[in-house]
Amino acid sequence: MKLFVDCKKAGHLCDKGQYEDASFFEKLNVRFHNLICKHCSDYSERNAKLTKLLKDPKCRQMPEECKKRIREELERELAKEKAEQKP
Amino acid sequence: MANHQLDPQKWVDKYSDYLYNYTIVKVNDKEVAEDIISETFLAGLKSMKNFKGEASERTWLISILKRKIIDYYRKINSNKGKAEVRMNYSSDEETGDWLEERVADPFDRTAEDDLENTELGVAIYACLNKLPEKQAAIFKKKTIEGQDTETICKEFDITPSNLWVIIHRARTALASCLEENWL
């Protein structure tokens, strides 16, 4: 294992870090890399900001059971229309 | 101009979260929002023949949704004993029947293009809608639904490195879109 990684690897590990998919050592890799690389340190900052926005309670999601209900309703209506067109 | 097509089978996956964020800030009630969106999709289905293909599918759905939201407020207002909904023209030169004229407008371009001053959730989902379909679906599953890499890879038949490339592209595009339109 290397302590210092290249930009490509650092970017990938930074992405993984946004999902808690990066190990402690990998997070350390990103930190070390960012010390010497302005570009990647900007990328990390932007990436973290995006993660924060996506977790904001103002970014809402329609509940899954409601989506399911609407999907079924639409399918029923579509089937009905098809049946009406046939005869 | 591109001729847009309607594909109702994908409506829920593609637009329900966007419409949900859009509606909830306007009616401030989860259940009401769910009902309005369900009505919107059904109304869309019924008036599919009227779709000319000039607006994008999403813009078209939003224009139906807006009418449904206004209908909702009209209904609760008439229940309360005819309180008046006042909506004024933006300038004095324009006169006429505000509701009927504006609502009859088949699509409203600002709904799609102007994300400034919109709510965070609306902006995020509007930006997500600009991504390629598969990219958006994978990104949503990974980021918003929090599914693990393995499950998603199996579903889409891709390798983990494919997945991370897709995630990386989606994140970069999303960040730029939000910086341009929202922040």
XYZ file of C-alpha atoms in Angstrom, chain B residues 33-182:
150
model
C -49.071 16.284 -2.426
C -49.287 12.549 -3.080
C -52.909 12.834 -4.196
C -52.235 15.795 -6.455
C -49.349 14.013 -8.171
C -51.371 10.881 -8.680
C -54.143 12.998 -10.249
C -51.572 14.756 -12.411
C -50.268 11.518 -13.894
C -53.787 10.248 -14.544
C -54.784 13.530 -16.166
C -51.636 13.319 -18.265
C -52.606 9.872 -19.411
C -56.058 11.067 -20.436
C -54.790 14.035 -22.397
C -51.897 12.304 -24.110
C -53.459 12.915 -27.499
C -53.234 16.657 -26.886
C -49.485 16.497 -26.447
C -47.878 18.171 -29.429
C -44.307 17.224 -28.706
C -43.154 20.821 -28.501
C -42.439 20.904 -24.797
C -40.448 18.300 -22.947
C -42.372 15.602 -21.154
C -41.451 17.083 -17.795
C -42.507 20.613 -18.682
C -45.790 19.277 -19.919
C -46.388 17.342 -16.696
C -45.514 20.418 -14.627
C -48.089 22.477 -16.499
C -50.748 19.913 -15.617
C -49.516 19.810 -12.039
C -49.830 23.587 -11.719
C -53.476 23.406 -12.694
C -54.062 20.631 -10.198
C -52.509 22.722 -7.429
C -54.699 25.683 -8.331
C -57.739 23.392 -8.426
C -56.853 22.192 -4.968
C -56.743 25.721 -3.580
C -59.968 26.627 -5.317
C -61.631 23.636 -3.766
C -60.508 24.299 -0.195
C -61.377 27.937 -0.606
C -64.896 27.203 -1.731
C -65.230 24.931 1.293
C -64.291 27.791 3.545
C -67.077 29.938 2.151
C -65.695 31.466 -0.992
C -62.570 33.136 0.182
C -60.947 34.784 -2.756
C -57.701 33.696 -4.362
C -56.043 36.845 -5.521
C -53.391 36.632 -8.147
C -52.284 39.827 -9.793
C -50.663 40.598 -13.072
C -47.007 41.418 -12.823
C -47.498 44.742 -14.642
C -50.409 47.113 -15.121
C -50.452 46.847 -18.908
C -51.611 43.278 -18.763
C -55.249 42.983 -17.921
C -57.807 40.277 -18.114
C -58.730 37.118 -16.413
C -55.549 36.002 -14.739
C -56.392 32.441 -13.902
C -58.095 31.457 -17.105
C -55.515 33.042 -19.369
C -52.423 31.868 -17.647
C -53.638 28.418 -16.849
C -54.746 27.811 -20.392
C -51.163 28.313 -21.524
C -50.190 24.845 -22.710
C -46.709 24.946 -21.291
C -44.627 27.229 -19.267
C -41.002 27.416 -20.260
C -39.865 29.007 -17.062
C -40.802 25.861 -15.209
C -37.932 24.121 -16.900
C -35.284 26.735 -17.338
C -35.426 29.001 -14.374
C -34.202 27.172 -11.330
C -33.180 30.285 -9.446
C -35.141 30.922 -6.294
C -36.506 27.422 -6.350
C -36.325 25.016 -3.495
C -33.280 22.812 -3.088
C -35.202 19.592 -3.675
C -36.750 20.918 -6.887
C -33.362 22.057 -8.154
C -31.681 18.744 -7.388
C -34.304 16.679 -9.176
C -34.459 19.073 -12.098
C -30.693 18.647 -12.493
C -31.009 14.888 -12.125
C -33.505 14.892 -14.981
C -30.840 16.377 -17.233
C -28.539 13.389 -16.772
C -28.709 10.408 -19.113
C -31.465 8.078 -17.963
C -29.317 5.148 -16.866
C -26.811 7.379 -15.142
C -29.570 9.106 -13.192
C -31.170 5.802 -12.190
C -27.899 4.368 -10.907
C -26.974 7.568 -9.120
C -30.363 7.750 -7.402
C -30.177 4.163 -6.215
C -26.680 4.568 -4.845
C -26.943 8.044 -3.365
C -30.532 8.689 -2.432
C -31.847 5.229 -1.751
C -28.496 4.170 -0.300
C -28.381 0.750 -1.942
C -25.047 -1.038 -1.866
C -22.723 -1.315 -4.819
C -23.155 -5.050 -5.262
C -26.969 -4.914 -5.523
C -26.871 -2.155 -8.115
C -24.155 -3.863 -10.148
C -26.248 -7.004 -10.316
C -29.400 -5.151 -11.334
C -27.727 -3.236 -14.165
C -25.211 -5.952 -15.032
C -22.159 -3.729 -14.647
C -18.850 -4.031 -12.790
C -18.066 -1.985 -9.686
C -15.561 0.092 -11.659
C -18.278 0.867 -14.238
C -20.467 1.941 -11.366
C -17.881 4.304 -9.923
C -17.246 5.888 -13.308
C -20.983 6.480 -13.694
C -21.227 7.883 -10.163
C -18.268 10.157 -10.800
C -19.805 11.547 -13.997
C -23.165 12.013 -12.362
C -21.670 13.828 -9.378
C -19.619 16.137 -11.543
C -22.556 16.983 -13.800
C -24.880 17.470 -10.857
C -22.444 19.735 -9.028
C -22.018 21.926 -12.120
C -25.745 22.054 -12.744
C -26.454 23.096 -9.159
C -23.646 25.664 -9.156
C -24.980 27.189 -12.345
C -28.634 27.176 -11.471
C -29.074 27.150 -7.786
